[in-house]
Amino acid sequence: MKRPVYRVTISVLLSALTLAVSFTASAQGRLSERAQEVLKTHPHEMVDLIVTYRQRPGPSDRAKVNDHGGQLRHEFKLIHGHAITVPAHAATALQHNPNVENISIDEPVNVAALATLEDGLYTVSGLSVKAVASLPSSVSAGVPGLDAVPYTGAGVKVAVVDSGFKKHGDLSPLHTLSLVGKNSDDTNGHGNHVATIISGSGKGSSGVYHGVAPDADVIAVRVLDEAGQGLTSDVIAGLDDILLLNQQFWHVRVVNMSLGHPVQESADTDPLVQAVEAIWDSGVVVVCSAGNAGRDGYGTITSPGNSRKVITVGSVTTWGDSDASNDIVSTFSSRGPTRGDYFVKPDLITHGNRVIAAKAVRGYLEANYPERLITAAGARSADYYQLSGTSMAAGVVTGAVALMLEKDPSLTPDDVKARLMRSAQKADFVDVFATGAGLLDIQAALNDTGHADQAPSPRVLRDEANGKLGFEETGLLWGDQQW
């Protein structure tokens, strides 16, 4: 059946949303509102902060931290800043340093996956274009265009910033490193799942549960612990290591970030957003999950997906059939616009509900959610796992990006983003804050030939006189009339 048309007219006015949230600077202009709140609530505790500077911090800046009873945990390369732990009562004194740009809480980050399934209904989205052998034969992958793709991601290096990777027959990472402990093994299961969505061979399932770009080279960067949790500073440090690898001997082209935290400040001052945008500007495509707070309504996109540069991905749910006309945006998939900045997000959507990919043996997910285990037909053990979330959807798009870069290695990150959004399949029933530009169409993205000077996600503009919303025109934003 022909897919529905998702029409996204960026220049039209829509009546819908009240945009009431904004971020204001502190009286001194350096402490984020979130930092002020935490310091006020916990005045006698040690707090983890990220401090960014106008000029790269030097010995005197580090001395000021030590003088106030603090210690440095990470010195960053991508951004002018460092992560520190300092007594809350002394933290406010740091903002009097004239070199300090902003002081943020070192926010906890989490994976963007769910053990629960869309509305409790029986739905499946696999990755192979073949029928899923261990489930009803009528259930197929449903990734538009993948069956006709002659590319496999060969030669494209992809960094997966996640919970690491544990040995599995479907994937042997090119390199692994860890910012959490000494071992890069995935003790959660999320890292294995996302990595094999991108580049799993499907060997343990006779090719059924293979990834989108099975010949792409994966570098696993562990920044999350057994519970799928971590700190923003570890994520930024992981991105620093990717930059260092690129400068020394690797050539990473894509970074997948299926993780995030609620937006607490403007993208202009958010240190995680600053870091992913620095990676983007270095020539690396960054794909982020939108978040799984869609049931809480609009304005639920998570950081770093609130960056208008990166590719932010939401999830679509199928109903266990091949009829695309009844697909819906997953109820868990976070909606835009971004909190405070009002960028239109996600940028596009793809399958993210009940995706089957490799497990991590004896990982947290296997131990706590054994009902999600999948045994491939003819296999002796359950080597796969079924998860839902925008984490999974981001992995699908990352695989698609690897295919695009195999076909044309000269593409810039902005070319890739613009082509993905332009070629996405549109829908008449569009809610642009749920679907972005529409549903990923891999074949159409590969066939697109456009280029863009830049490809920022458009901003929402509110007409206070009539209560309607307008959107910046992407043709103007992206620097090319063809868009």
CSV table of C-alpha atoms in Angstrom, one decimal:
chain,number,residue,atom,x,y,z
A,1,MET,CA,0.0,0.0,0.0
A,2,LYS,CA,1.2,3.5,-0.8
A,3,ARG,CA,2.4,5.4,2.2
A,4,PRO,CA,0.4,8.4,3.3
A,5,VAL,CA,1.6,11.9,2.5
A,6,TYR,CA,3.0,13.9,5.4
A,7,ARG,CA,2.8,17.5,4.3
A,8,VAL,CA,5.0,19.9,6.3
A,9,THR,CA,4.6,23.5,5.1
A,10,ILE,CA,7.1,25.4,7.2
A,11,SER,CA,5.9,28.8,6.3
A,12,VAL,CA,2.2,28.3,7.2
A,13,LEU,CA,0.6,29.4,10.4
A,14,LEU,CA,-0.9,26.9,12.8
A,15,SER,CA,-3.2,27.5,15.8
A,16,ALA,CA,-2.2,25.1,18.5
A,17,LEU,CA,0.3,25.6,21.3
A,18,THR,CA,0.8,28.2,24.0
A,19,LEU,CA,4.5,28.8,24.4
A,20,ALA,CA,4.9,29.9,27.9
A,21,VAL,CA,8.3,28.5,29.1
A,22,SER,CA,11.4,30.6,28.8
A,23,PHE,CA,14.8,30.7,30.5
A,24,THR,CA,16.1,33.9,32.1
A,25,ALA,CA,19.6,34.6,33.4
A,26,SER,CA,20.4,35.1,37.0
A,27,ALA,CA,21.1,38.5,38.4
A,28,GLN,CA,24.8,37.9,37.8
A,29,GLY,CA,24.1,36.3,34.4
A,30,ARG,CA,26.2,33.3,35.1
A,31,LEU,CA,24.3,30.8,37.3
A,32,SER,CA,21.7,28.9,35.4
A,33,GLU,CA,18.2,28.9,36.9
A,34,ARG,CA,18.6,25.1,37.6
A,35,ALA,CA,21.9,25.7,39.3
A,36,GLN,CA,20.4,28.4,41.5
A,37,GLU,CA,17.5,26.1,42.4
A,38,VAL,CA,19.8,23.2,43.4
A,39,LEU,CA,22.3,25.4,45.3
A,40,LYS,CA,19.4,26.9,47.3
A,41,THR,CA,17.8,23.5,48.0
A,42,HIS,CA,21.1,21.8,49.0
A,43,PRO,CA,23.2,24.6,50.6
A,44,HIS,CA,25.4,22.3,52.7
A,45,GLU,CA,26.1,19.6,50.2
A,46,MET,CA,28.8,19.0,47.6
A,47,VAL,CA,27.4,19.6,44.1
A,48,ASP,CA,28.5,18.5,40.6
A,49,LEU,CA,28.7,21.4,38.2
A,50,ILE,CA,29.9,22.2,34.7
A,51,VAL,CA,31.5,25.6,34.3
A,52,THR,CA,32.1,27.1,30.9
A,53,TYR,CA,34.4,30.0,30.2
A,54,ARG,CA,34.7,32.9,27.7
A,55,GLN,CA,38.4,31.9,27.2
A,56,ARG,CA,39.7,28.3,27.7
A,57,PRO,CA,40.3,27.9,31.5
A,58,GLY,CA,43.8,28.4,32.7
A,59,PRO,CA,45.7,27.8,35.9
A,60,SER,CA,44.1,30.8,37.7
A,61,ASP,CA,40.6,29.5,36.9
A,62,ARG,CA,41.5,26.1,38.2
A,63,ALA,CA,43.0,27.6,41.3
A,64,LYS,CA,39.8,29.5,42.0
A,65,VAL,CA,37.9,26.1,42.1
A,66,ASN,CA,40.5,24.6,44.5
A,67,ASP,CA,40.5,27.8,46.7
A,68,HIS,CA,36.7,27.3,47.2
A,69,GLY,CA,37.1,23.7,48.3
A,70,GLY,CA,36.3,22.2,44.9
A,71,GLN,CA,38.0,19.7,42.7
A,72,LEU,CA,38.2,19.2,39.0
A,73,ARG,CA,36.8,16.0,37.5
A,74,HIS,CA,37.0,16.6,33.7
A,75,GLU,CA,38.8,19.1,31.6
A,76,PHE,CA,37.0,19.4,28.3
A,77,LYS,CA,38.4,19.8,24.8
A,78,LEU,CA,35.3,20.4,22.8
A,79,ILE,CA,34.1,23.3,24.9
A,80,HIS,CA,35.8,25.9,27.1
A,81,GLY,CA,35.0,24.4,30.4
A,82,HIS,CA,35.4,21.7,33.0
A,83,ALA,CA,33.4,19.5,35.4
A,84,ILE,CA,33.9,20.2,39.1
A,85,THR,CA,32.6,19.1,42.4
A,86,VAL,CA,32.3,22.0,44.9
A,87,PRO,CA,30.5,22.9,48.2
A,88,ALA,CA,27.2,24.4,47.3
A,89,HIS,CA,27.7,27.4,49.6
A,90,ALA,CA,30.9,28.2,47.8
A,91,ALA,CA,29.6,27.7,44.2
A,92,THR,CA,28.1,31.1,43.9
A,93,ALA,CA,31.5,32.7,44.5
A,94,LEU,CA,32.8,31.1,41.2
A,95,GLN,CA,30.5,33.3,39.1
A,96,HIS,CA,32.5,36.4,40.2
A,97,ASN,CA,35.4,35.1,38.0
A,98,PRO,CA,35.2,37.4,35.0
A,99,ASN,CA,36.2,34.6,32.7
A,100,VAL,CA,33.2,32.4,33.7
A,101,GLU,CA,30.5,32.3,31.0
A,102,ASN,CA,28.0,29.9,32.6
A,103,ILE,CA,27.6,27.5,35.6
A,104,SER,CA,25.3,24.5,35.0
A,105,ILE,CA,24.4,21.5,37.0
A,106,ASP,CA,26.2,18.3,35.8
A,107,GLU,CA,22.8,16.8,34.9
A,108,PRO,CA,22.1,13.1,35.1
A,109,VAL,CA,21.5,11.4,31.7
A,110,ASN,CA,19.5,8.3,30.9
A,111,VAL,CA,19.0,6.0,28.0
A,112,ALA,CA,16.0,6.7,25.8
A,113,ALA,CA,14.5,3.2,25.8
A,114,LEU,CA,11.5,1.6,27.4
A,115,ALA,CA,10.9,-1.9,28.6
A,116,THR,CA,7.2,-1.3,28.1
A,117,LEU,CA,5.5,-1.5,24.7
A,118,GLU,CA,3.2,0.9,22.9
A,119,ASP,CA,-0.1,1.0,24.8
A,120,GLY,CA,0.4,-2.6,25.8
A,121,LEU,CA,-0.6,-3.8,22.3
A,122,TYR,CA,1.1,-6.4,20.2
A,123,THR,CA,3.3,-4.5,17.9
A,124,VAL,CA,6.6,-5.3,16.3
A,125,SER,CA,9.1,-3.3,14.4
A,126,GLY,CA,12.2,-5.3,13.4
A,127,LEU,CA,15.1,-4.2,11.2
A,128,SER,CA,15.4,-6.8,8.5
A,129,VAL,CA,13.2,-6.5,5.5
A,130,LYS,CA,12.5,-10.2,5.8
A,131,ALA,CA,9.6,-11.6,7.9
A,132,VAL,CA,10.5,-12.0,11.6
A,133,ALA,CA,11.0,-15.7,12.0
A,134,SER,CA,10.1,-16.1,15.6
A,135,LEU,CA,6.9,-14.0,15.3
A,136,PRO,CA,3.9,-14.1,12.9
A,137,SER,CA,5.2,-14.2,9.3
A,138,SER,CA,3.1,-11.2,8.3
A,139,VAL,CA,5.2,-8.9,10.5
A,140,SER,CA,8.0,-7.4,8.6
A,141,ALA,CA,10.6,-4.7,9.3
A,142,GLY,CA,8.7,-1.8,7.9
A,143,VAL,CA,11.7,0.5,7.3
A,144,PRO,CA,10.7,2.1,4.0
A,145,GLY,CA,13.2,1.7,1.2
A,146,LEU,CA,15.6,-0.6,2.9
A,147,ASP,CA,14.8,-3.6,0.8
A,148,ALA,CA,16.1,-1.9,-2.4
A,149,VAL,CA,19.3,-0.4,-0.9
A,150,PRO,CA,22.5,-1.7,-2.5
A,151,TYR,CA,24.7,-0.2,0.3
A,152,THR,CA,25.7,-1.7,3.6
A,153,GLY,CA,27.6,1.1,5.3
A,154,ALA,CA,31.0,-0.4,4.4
A,155,GLY,CA,33.9,1.8,5.4
A,156,VAL,CA,31.9,4.2,7.5
A,157,LYS,CA,32.9,4.6,11.1
A,158,VAL,CA,30.1,5.1,13.7
A,159,ALA,CA,30.6,6.0,17.3
A,160,VAL,CA,27.9,4.8,19.7
A,161,VAL,CA,27.9,6.9,22.9
A,162,ASP,CA,26.0,4.6,25.2
A,163,SER,CA,26.4,1.9,27.9
A,164,GLY,CA,29.3,0.2,26.0
A,165,PHE,CA,29.3,-3.1,24.2
A,166,LYS,CA,29.5,-6.7,25.4
A,167,LYS,CA,30.7,-9.5,23.1
A,168,HIS,CA,28.0,-10.7,20.7
A,169,GLY,CA,28.2,-12.8,17.6
A,170,ASP,CA,26.4,-10.2,15.5
A,171,LEU,CA,29.0,-7.4,15.9
A,172,SER,CA,32.7,-7.0,16.7
A,173,PRO,CA,33.3,-3.3,17.4
A,174,LEU,CA,36.3,-1.7,15.8
A,175,HIS,CA,37.3,-0.1,19.1
A,176,THR,CA,35.8,0.3,22.6
A,177,LEU,CA,36.6,2.8,25.4
A,178,SER,CA,35.0,3.6,28.7
A,179,LEU,CA,34.4,6.8,30.7
A,180,VAL,CA,32.6,4.8,33.4
A,181,GLY,CA,35.0,2.4,35.2
A,182,LYS,CA,37.8,0.5,33.6
A,183,ASN,CA,35.7,-2.0,31.6
A,184,SER,CA,33.9,-1.0,28.4
A,185,ASP,CA,31.5,-4.0,28.5
A,186,ASP,CA,27.8,-3.2,28.3
A,187,THR,CA,26.4,-4.3,31.7
A,188,ASN,CA,23.0,-2.7,30.9
A,189,GLY,CA,22.1,-4.1,27.4
A,190,HIS,CA,21.1,-0.8,25.8
A,191,GLY,CA,24.5,-0.3,24.1
A,192,ASN,CA,24.4,-3.7,22.5
A,193,HIS,CA,20.9,-3.1,21.3
A,194,VAL,CA,21.5,0.3,19.7
A,195,ALA,CA,24.8,-0.7,18.2
A,196,THR,CA,23.3,-3.8,16.4
A,197,ILE,CA,20.3,-1.8,15.2
A,198,ILE,CA,22.9,0.3,13.4
A,199,SER,CA,25.4,-2.4,12.3
A,200,GLY,CA,24.4,-5.9,13.5
A,201,SER,CA,25.1,-8.7,11.0
A,202,GLY,CA,22.1,-10.8,12.2
A,203,LYS,CA,24.4,-13.9,12.2
A,204,GLY,CA,22.6,-15.4,15.3
A,205,SER,CA,19.2,-15.2,13.6
A,206,SER,CA,20.2,-16.4,10.1
A,207,GLY,CA,20.1,-12.8,8.9
A,208,VAL,CA,16.6,-12.0,10.2
A,209,TYR,CA,17.6,-9.4,12.9
A,210,HIS,CA,20.3,-7.6,11.0
A,211,GLY,CA,21.1,-3.9,11.3
A,212,VAL,CA,20.4,-1.1,8.9
A,213,ALA,CA,24.1,-0.8,7.9
A,214,PRO,CA,25.6,-4.2,8.7
A,215,ASP,CA,29.1,-3.4,7.3
A,216,ALA,CA,29.6,-0.1,9.1
A,217,ASP,CA,32.5,0.0,11.7
A,218,VAL,CA,31.3,0.6,15.2
A,219,ILE,CA,33.3,2.3,18.0
A,220,ALA,CA,31.6,1.8,21.3
A,221,VAL,CA,32.0,4.6,23.9
A,222,ARG,CA,30.8,3.7,27.3
A,223,VAL,CA,29.4,6.7,29.3
A,224,LEU,CA,26.5,5.0,31.1
A,225,ASP,CA,26.5,2.5,34.0
A,226,GLU,CA,24.7,-0.8,34.6
A,227,ALA,CA,21.3,1.0,35.1
A,228,GLY,CA,21.7,3.0,31.9
A,229,GLN,CA,22.5,6.2,33.8
A,230,GLY,CA,25.4,8.6,33.8
A,231,LEU,CA,26.4,12.3,34.0
A,232,THR,CA,26.6,14.9,31.4
A,233,SER,CA,30.3,15.4,32.1
A,234,ASP,CA,31.0,11.8,31.2
A,235,VAL,CA,29.1,12.2,27.9
A,236,ILE,CA,31.0,15.3,27.0
A,237,ALA,CA,34.3,13.6,27.9
A,238,GLY,CA,33.3,10.7,25.6
A,239,LEU,CA,32.7,13.1,22.8
A,240,ASP,CA,36.1,14.6,23.6
A,241,ASP,CA,37.7,11.2,23.1
A,242,ILE,CA,35.9,10.8,19.7
A,243,LEU,CA,37.4,14.1,18.6
A,244,LEU,CA,40.8,12.9,19.8
A,245,LEU,CA,40.5,9.6,18.0
A,246,ASN,CA,39.6,11.5,14.8
A,247,GLN,CA,42.6,13.8,15.1
A,248,GLN,CA,45.0,10.9,15.7
A,249,PHE,CA,44.0,8.0,13.4
A,250,TRP,CA,40.2,7.4,13.2
A,251,HIS,CA,37.8,9.1,10.9
A,252,VAL,CA,34.4,8.8,12.7
A,253,ARG,CA,31.6,10.1,10.4
A,254,VAL,CA,28.6,9.6,12.6
A,255,VAL,CA,27.9,9.7,16.4
A,256,ASN,CA,24.7,8.1,17.8
A,257,MET,CA,23.4,9.5,21.1
A,258,SER,CA,20.4,7.5,22.3
A,259,LEU,CA,20.4,9.2,25.7
A,260,GLY,CA,19.6,12.6,27.2
A,261,HIS,CA,18.2,14.6,30.1
A,262,PRO,CA,15.3,17.0,30.4
A,263,VAL,CA,16.0,20.5,29.0
A,264,GLN,CA,16.9,22.8,31.9
A,265,GLU,CA,18.4,25.8,30.1
A,266,SER,CA,18.7,27.4,26.7
A,267,ALA,CA,20.6,25.5,24.0
A,268,ASP,CA,22.9,28.5,23.9
A,269,THR,CA,24.2,27.7,27.4
A,270,ASP,CA,23.6,24.0,27.7
A,271,PRO,CA,27.1,22.4,27.9
A,272,LEU,CA,25.9,19.1,26.3
A,273,VAL,CA,24.4,21.0,23.4
A,274,GLN,CA,27.6,23.0,23.0
A,275,ALA,CA,29.6,19.8,22.9
A,276,VAL,CA,27.4,18.0,20.2
A,277,GLU,CA,27.4,21.2,18.1
A,278,ALA,CA,31.2,21.3,18.3
A,279,ILE,CA,31.4,17.7,17.1
A,280,TRP,CA,28.9,18.6,14.3
A,281,ASP,CA,31.0,21.6,13.3
A,282,SER,CA,34.1,19.3,13.0
A,283,GLY,CA,32.3,17.4,10.2
A,284,VAL,CA,30.7,14.6,12.1
A,285,VAL,CA,26.9,13.9,11.8
A,286,VAL,CA,25.2,13.6,15.2
A,287,VAL,CA,22.0,11.7,15.6
A,288,CYS,CA,20.1,12.1,18.9
A,289,SER,CA,17.0,10.5,20.4
A,290,ALA,CA,14.1,12.9,20.9
A,291,GLY,CA,13.2,11.4,24.3
A,292,ASN,CA,10.4,9.2,25.7
A,293,ALA,CA,8.2,11.7,27.5
A,294,GLY,CA,5.6,12.1,24.8
A,295,ARG,CA,2.8,11.2,27.1
A,296,ASP,CA,3.5,14.4,29.0
A,297,GLY,CA,2.7,16.4,25.9
A,298,TYR,CA,4.5,19.2,24.0
A,299,GLY,CA,7.8,20.6,24.9
A,300,THR,CA,9.3,17.3,26.0
A,301,ILE,CA,12.3,17.0,23.7
A,302,THR,CA,15.4,16.1,25.7
A,303,SER,CA,18.9,17.5,25.6
A,304,PRO,CA,21.1,17.2,23.4
A,305,GLY,CA,18.2,16.7,20.9
A,306,ASN,CA,17.2,20.3,21.5
A,307,SER,CA,20.2,21.5,19.5
A,308,ARG,CA,18.9,22.9,16.2
A,309,LYS,CA,22.0,21.5,14.4
A,310,VAL,CA,21.8,17.8,15.2
A,311,ILE,CA,19.4,15.3,13.8
A,312,THR,CA,16.7,14.5,16.4
A,313,VAL,CA,14.7,11.4,15.9
A,314,GLY,CA,11.2,10.5,17.2
A,315,SER,CA,9.5,7.1,17.0
A,316,VAL,CA,6.6,5.7,15.0
A,317,THR,CA,4.5,2.6,15.9
A,318,THR,CA,3.2,0.0,13.5
A,319,TRP,CA,0.5,-2.5,14.5
A,320,GLY,CA,2.0,-5.7,13.5
A,321,ASP,CA,0.9,-5.5,9.9
A,322,SER,CA,2.2,-4.2,6.5
A,323,ASP,CA,-0.4,-1.5,6.3
A,324,ALA,CA,1.5,1.7,6.6
A,325,SER,CA,-1.7,3.9,6.6
A,326,ASN,CA,-2.5,3.0,10.2
A,327,ASP,CA,1.0,3.8,11.6
A,328,ILE,CA,1.0,6.4,14.3
A,329,VAL,CA,3.6,8.4,16.1
A,330,SER,CA,4.5,6.4,19.2
A,331,THR,CA,2.7,7.8,22.3
A,332,PHE,CA,6.0,7.8,24.2
A,333,SER,CA,7.9,9.7,21.6
A,334,SER,CA,8.7,13.2,22.9
A,335,ARG,CA,7.1,16.2,21.2
A,336,GLY,CA,8.4,19.6,20.3
A,337,PRO,CA,9.0,22.5,20.2
A,338,THR,CA,12.1,22.5,22.3
A,339,ARG,CA,11.6,24.0,25.8
A,340,GLY,CA,12.5,27.6,26.0
A,341,ASP,CA,14.1,28.0,22.5
A,342,TYR,CA,11.0,26.7,20.5
A,343,PHE,CA,12.9,24.9,17.8
A,344,VAL,CA,10.7,22.5,15.7
A,345,LYS,CA,11.7,19.0,16.8
A,346,PRO,CA,11.9,16.1,16.2
A,347,ASP,CA,13.5,16.5,12.7
A,348,LEU,CA,12.0,13.2,11.5
A,349,ILE,CA,10.6,9.9,12.8
A,350,THR,CA,11.1,6.2,12.1
A,351,HIS,CA,10.3,2.8,13.7
A,352,GLY,CA,11.1,2.6,17.3
A,353,ASN,CA,8.5,0.3,18.9
A,354,ARG,CA,9.3,-3.3,19.7
A,355,VAL,CA,12.6,-3.3,17.8
A,356,ILE,CA,14.5,-6.5,18.0
A,357,ALA,CA,18.3,-6.4,18.2
A,358,ALA,CA,21.2,-8.0,20.2
A,359,LYS,CA,21.2,-8.4,23.9
A,360,ALA,CA,24.1,-8.1,26.3
A,361,VAL,CA,24.5,-11.4,28.1
A,362,ARG,CA,23.9,-11.1,31.9
A,363,GLY,CA,23.1,-7.4,31.5
A,364,TYR,CA,20.7,-5.4,33.6
A,365,LEU,CA,17.9,-5.6,31.0
A,366,GLU,CA,18.1,-9.3,30.6
A,367,ALA,CA,18.0,-9.8,34.4
A,368,ASN,CA,15.1,-7.4,35.1
A,369,TYR,CA,13.0,-7.8,32.0
A,370,PRO,CA,13.3,-11.4,30.8
A,371,GLU,CA,9.9,-11.3,29.1
A,372,ARG,CA,11.6,-9.0,26.4
A,373,LEU,CA,14.0,-11.8,25.4
A,374,ILE,CA,13.7,-13.1,21.8
A,375,THR,CA,15.0,-16.5,20.6
A,376,ALA,CA,15.5,-16.6,16.8
A,377,ALA,CA,14.1,-19.6,14.9
A,378,GLY,CA,16.4,-22.6,15.2
A,379,ALA,CA,18.6,-20.9,17.8
A,380,ARG,CA,19.5,-22.6,21.1
A,381,SER,CA,19.4,-19.5,23.3
A,382,ALA,CA,17.7,-16.1,23.5
A,383,ASP,CA,20.4,-13.8,22.0
A,384,TYR,CA,18.1,-10.9,21.1
A,385,TYR,CA,16.0,-8.4,23.0
A,386,GLN,CA,12.9,-6.4,22.2
A,387,LEU,CA,12.9,-2.7,23.2
A,388,SER,CA,10.9,0.4,22.5
A,389,GLY,CA,12.0,4.0,22.5
A,390,THR,CA,13.4,6.9,20.5
A,391,SER,CA,16.8,5.3,21.3
A,392,MET,CA,15.9,2.6,18.8
A,393,ALA,CA,14.6,5.0,16.2
A,394,ALA,CA,17.8,7.1,16.5
A,395,GLY,CA,19.8,3.9,15.8
A,396,VAL,CA,17.8,3.3,12.6
A,397,VAL,CA,18.5,6.8,11.3
A,398,THR,CA,22.2,6.5,12.2
A,399,GLY,CA,22.3,3.3,10.1
A,400,ALA,CA,20.6,5.2,7.3
A,401,VAL,CA,23.3,8.0,7.6
A,402,ALA,CA,26.0,5.4,7.3
A,403,LEU,CA,24.4,4.2,4.0
A,404,MET,CA,24.3,7.7,2.7
A,405,LEU,CA,28.0,8.3,3.5
A,406,GLU,CA,29.0,5.1,1.9
A,407,LYS,CA,27.3,6.2,-1.3
A,408,ASP,CA,28.8,9.7,-1.1
A,409,PRO,CA,31.6,10.3,1.4
A,410,SER,CA,31.7,14.0,0.5
A,411,LEU,CA,28.4,14.8,2.2
A,412,THR,CA,28.6,17.3,5.0
A,413,PRO,CA,26.5,16.9,8.2
A,414,ASP,CA,24.1,19.6,6.9
A,415,ASP,CA,23.8,17.9,3.5
A,416,VAL,CA,22.8,14.7,5.3
A,417,LYS,CA,20.3,16.3,7.6
A,418,ALA,CA,18.6,18.3,4.8
A,419,ARG,CA,18.3,15.3,2.5
A,420,LEU,CA,16.8,13.2,5.3
A,421,MET,CA,14.2,15.8,6.1
A,422,ARG,CA,13.4,16.7,2.5
A,423,SER,CA,13.0,13.0,1.5
A,424,ALA,CA,11.0,12.0,4.5
A,425,GLN,CA,7.5,10.7,3.7
A,426,LYS,CA,4.8,13.2,4.7
A,427,ALA,CA,1.4,12.8,6.2
A,428,ASP,CA,-1.9,14.7,5.8
A,429,PHE,CA,-2.7,14.3,9.5
A,430,VAL,CA,0.6,16.0,10.5
A,431,ASP,CA,1.4,17.4,13.9
A,432,VAL,CA,4.7,18.9,13.1
A,433,PHE,CA,5.8,18.8,16.8
A,434,ALA,CA,5.3,15.0,16.7
A,435,THR,CA,6.5,14.1,13.2
A,436,GLY,CA,9.0,16.8,12.2
A,437,ALA,CA,9.5,16.5,8.5
A,438,GLY,CA,7.9,13.0,8.4
A,439,LEU,CA,8.8,9.4,8.2
A,440,LEU,CA,12.4,8.2,7.2
A,441,ASP,CA,12.6,6.9,3.7
A,442,ILE,CA,16.0,5.5,3.2
A,443,GLN,CA,15.8,5.0,-0.5
A,444,ALA,CA,14.5,8.5,-1.1
A,445,ALA,CA,17.3,9.9,1.1
A,446,LEU,CA,19.9,8.0,-1.0
A,447,ASN,CA,18.4,9.3,-4.2
A,448,ASP,CA,18.3,12.9,-3.1
A,449,THR,CA,21.0,15.1,-4.6
A,450,GLY,CA,20.6,18.4,-2.8
A,451,HIS,CA,23.2,20.3,-0.8
A,452,ALA,CA,22.7,22.8,2.0
A,453,ASP,CA,25.1,25.5,3.4
A,454,GLN,CA,23.5,24.8,6.8
A,455,ALA,CA,20.4,23.0,8.0
A,456,PRO,CA,19.2,24.3,11.4
A,457,SER,CA,15.9,23.2,12.6
A,458,PRO,CA,13.4,26.0,12.2
A,459,ARG,CA,12.2,28.1,15.1
A,460,VAL,CA,8.5,28.5,16.0
A,461,LEU,CA,7.2,32.1,16.0
A,462,ARG,CA,4.0,33.0,17.8
A,463,ASP,CA,1.7,35.7,16.6
A,464,GLU,CA,0.3,37.2,19.8
A,465,ALA,CA,-2.4,39.0,18.0
A,466,ASN,CA,-4.2,35.9,16.8
A,467,GLY,CA,-2.7,33.2,18.8
A,468,LYS,CA,-1.3,31.3,15.8
A,469,LEU,CA,2.1,29.9,15.2
A,470,GLY,CA,4.5,30.4,12.3
A,471,PHE,CA,7.7,28.7,11.3
A,472,GLU,CA,10.9,29.9,9.9
A,473,GLU,CA,11.3,29.0,6.2
A,474,THR,CA,13.8,26.3,5.7
A,475,GLY,CA,14.6,27.4,2.2
A,476,LEU,CA,16.0,30.6,3.7
A,477,LEU,CA,17.6,29.0,6.8
A,478,TRP,CA,19.4,26.3,4.8
A,479,GLY,CA,21.0,28.7,2.3
A,480,ASP,CA,19.6,27.2,-0.9
A,481,GLN,CA,16.4,27.9,-2.8
A,482,GLN,CA,16.0,24.3,-3.9
A,483,TRP,CA,15.1,23.4,-0.4
